[in-house]
Amino acid sequence: MYLATDYAGIVEVPEKKPFKALFCKHRNVIHGEACSKNGMRRISGCDIYWVCEDCGKILGEQHLDY
């Protein structure tokens, strides 16, 4: 999955590491709208995710339908 962020452009979400997520303090959080590798987004709404850069855990998500 890729995220279109305001500050870094299109960023690939890191692979989830379950063991590391247990001890991670989630200090490096990125957020953005889900998109494809080339930046194409969903037409009928948007999916916004907050993800820890260190362990890959999804901390929050918001789904909006138009």
Tab-separated table of N, CA and C in Angstrom, residues 4-56:
chain	number	residue	atom	x	y	z
A	4	ALA	N	-0.278	8.938	-0.198
A	4	ALA	CA	0.026	10.241	-0.779
A	4	ALA	C	0.039	11.246	0.367
A	5	THR	N	1.232	11.658	0.786
A	5	THR	CA	1.369	12.583	1.903
A	5	THR	C	1.585	14.000	1.394
A	6	ASP	N	1.311	14.967	2.244
A	6	ASP	CA	1.479	16.369	1.868
A	6	ASP	C	2.950	16.777	1.833
A	7	TYR	N	3.751	16.219	2.712
A	7	TYR	CA	5.126	16.675	2.888
A	7	TYR	C	6.170	15.825	2.170
A	8	ALA	N	5.884	14.565	1.871
A	8	ALA	CA	6.899	13.682	1.289
A	8	ALA	C	6.478	13.063	-0.035
A	9	GLY	N	5.343	13.453	-0.576
A	9	GLY	CA	4.871	12.853	-1.817
A	9	GLY	C	4.301	11.478	-1.580
A	10	ILE	N	4.534	10.561	-2.503
A	10	ILE	CA	4.013	9.197	-2.393
A	10	ILE	C	5.037	8.336	-1.650
A	11	VAL	N	4.582	7.734	-0.544
A	11	VAL	CA	5.458	6.951	0.325
A	11	VAL	C	4.889	5.547	0.451
A	12	GLU	N	5.751	4.537	0.337
A	12	GLU	CA	5.304	3.165	0.533
A	12	GLU	C	5.177	2.889	2.030
A	13	VAL	N	4.075	2.279	2.433
A	13	VAL	CA	3.866	1.933	3.836
A	13	VAL	C	4.814	0.796	4.185
A	14	PRO	N	5.573	0.928	5.284
A	14	PRO	CA	6.506	-0.138	5.635
A	14	PRO	C	5.789	-1.438	5.980
A	15	GLU	N	6.479	-2.547	5.771
A	15	GLU	CA	5.917	-3.861	6.071
A	15	GLU	C	5.688	-3.979	7.574
A	16	LYS	N	4.540	-4.542	7.965
A	16	LYS	CA	4.208	-4.660	9.383
A	16	LYS	C	5.101	-5.694	10.050
A	17	LYS	N	5.670	-5.301	11.187
A	17	LYS	CA	6.520	-6.183	11.979
A	17	LYS	C	5.847	-6.366	13.338
A	18	PRO	N	5.046	-7.424	13.517
A	18	PRO	CA	4.230	-7.589	14.728
A	18	PRO	C	5.036	-7.612	16.025
A	19	PHE	N	6.188	-8.276	16.040
A	19	PHE	CA	6.977	-8.352	17.266
A	19	PHE	C	7.522	-6.989	17.652
A	20	LYS	N	8.003	-6.239	16.659
A	20	LYS	CA	8.538	-4.908	16.924
A	20	LYS	C	7.427	-3.958	17.361
A	21	ALA	N	6.201	-4.152	16.853
A	21	ALA	CA	5.068	-3.283	17.200
A	21	ALA	C	4.708	-3.388	18.679
A	22	LEU	N	5.005	-4.521	19.305
A	22	LEU	CA	4.703	-4.673	20.728
A	22	LEU	C	5.492	-3.696	21.591
A	23	PHE	N	6.727	-3.398	21.204
A	23	PHE	CA	7.597	-2.550	22.009
A	23	PHE	C	7.805	-1.161	21.417
A	24	CYS	N	7.200	-0.888	20.275
A	24	CYS	CA	7.377	0.398	19.591
A	24	CYS	C	6.547	1.473	20.288
A	25	LYS	N	7.104	2.681	20.395
A	25	LYS	CA	6.384	3.804	21.004
A	25	LYS	C	5.698	4.674	19.958
A	26	HIS	N	5.791	4.303	18.705
A	26	HIS	CA	5.121	4.967	17.586
A	26	HIS	C	5.409	6.473	17.556
A	27	ARG	N	6.669	6.819	17.542
A	27	ARG	CA	7.059	8.235	17.529
A	27	ARG	C	7.123	8.813	16.124
A	28	ASN	N	7.376	7.987	15.120
A	28	ASN	CA	7.461	8.448	13.735
A	28	ASN	C	6.199	8.030	12.994
A	29	VAL	N	5.212	8.901	13.003
A	29	VAL	CA	3.925	8.595	12.389
A	29	VAL	C	3.780	9.364	11.080
A	30	ILE	N	3.383	8.660	10.023
A	30	ILE	CA	3.082	9.311	8.748
A	30	ILE	C	1.589	9.165	8.498
A	31	HIS	N	1.017	10.116	7.790
A	31	HIS	CA	-0.394	10.001	7.445
A	31	HIS	C	-0.598	10.499	6.035
A	32	GLY	N	-1.596	9.935	5.400
A	32	GLY	CA	-1.899	10.327	4.034
A	32	GLY	C	-3.024	9.490	3.454
A	33	GLU	N	-3.392	9.844	2.241
A	33	GLU	CA	-4.481	9.154	1.551
A	33	GLU	C	-3.928	7.960	0.781
A	34	ALA	N	-4.631	6.836	0.878
A	34	ALA	CA	-4.204	5.625	0.180
A	34	ALA	C	-4.267	5.845	-1.329
A	35	CYS	N	-3.247	5.366	-2.042
A	35	CYS	CA	-3.188	5.507	-3.494
A	35	CYS	C	-2.376	4.359	-4.076
A	36	SER	N	-2.300	4.310	-5.385
A	36	SER	CA	-1.479	3.300	-6.050
A	36	SER	C	-0.044	3.818	-6.171
A	37	LYS	N	0.826	3.003	-6.718
A	37	LYS	CA	2.237	3.366	-6.839
A	37	LYS	C	2.445	4.627	-7.679
A	38	ASN	N	1.591	4.830	-8.693
A	38	ASN	CA	1.752	6.003	-9.557
A	38	ASN	C	0.868	7.168	-9.140
A	39	GLY	N	0.182	7.078	-7.982
A	39	GLY	CA	-0.557	8.213	-7.443
A	39	GLY	C	-2.045	8.232	-7.729
A	40	MET	N	-2.585	7.198	-8.367
A	40	MET	CA	-4.017	7.178	-8.649
A	40	MET	C	-4.782	6.869	-7.370
A	41	ARG	N	-5.888	7.614	-7.159
A	41	ARG	CA	-6.682	7.472	-5.943
A	41	ARG	C	-8.086	6.996	-6.254
A	42	ARG	N	-8.801	6.600	-5.243
A	42	ARG	CA	-10.168	6.120	-5.377
A	42	ARG	C	-11.096	7.263	-5.782
A	43	ILE	N	-12.003	7.038	-6.720
A	43	ILE	CA	-12.908	8.069	-7.217
A	43	ILE	C	-14.098	8.276	-6.285
A	44	SER	N	-14.627	7.202	-5.716
A	44	SER	CA	-15.869	7.289	-4.954
A	44	SER	C	-15.668	7.619	-3.475
A	45	GLY	N	-14.509	8.091	-3.077
A	45	GLY	CA	-14.250	8.449	-1.688
A	45	GLY	C	-12.768	8.539	-1.429
A	46	CYS	N	-12.396	8.524	-0.156
A	46	CYS	CA	-10.967	8.532	0.181
A	46	CYS	C	-10.729	7.702	1.437
A	47	ASP	N	-9.548	7.162	1.526
A	47	ASP	CA	-9.115	6.359	2.669
A	47	ASP	C	-7.860	7.010	3.232
A	48	ILE	N	-7.934	7.510	4.461
A	48	ILE	CA	-6.813	8.176	5.101
A	48	ILE	C	-6.292	7.271	6.220
A	49	TYR	N	-4.973	7.076	6.241
A	49	TYR	CA	-4.351	6.195	7.225
A	49	TYR	C	-3.269	6.932	7.996
A	50	TRP	N	-3.103	6.563	9.282
A	50	TRP	CA	-1.999	6.995	10.121
A	50	TRP	C	-1.202	5.736	10.433
A	51	VAL	N	0.087	5.724	10.038
A	51	VAL	CA	0.917	4.525	10.123
A	51	VAL	C	2.236	4.859	10.800
A	52	CYS	N	2.710	3.967	11.664
A	52	CYS	CA	4.024	4.120	12.283
A	52	CYS	C	5.093	3.737	11.261
A	53	GLU	N	6.044	4.619	11.030
A	53	GLU	CA	7.117	4.342	10.062
A	53	GLU	C	8.068	3.258	10.548
A	54	ASP	N	8.222	3.115	11.849
A	54	ASP	CA	9.191	2.171	12.391
A	54	ASP	C	8.705	0.720	12.337
A	55	CYS	N	7.452	0.482	12.752
A	55	CYS	CA	6.984	-0.904	12.845
A	55	CYS	C	5.899	-1.251	11.820
A	56	GLY	N	5.337	-0.272	11.133
A	56	GLY	CA	4.334	-0.535	10.103
A	56	GLY	C	2.917	-0.724	10.612
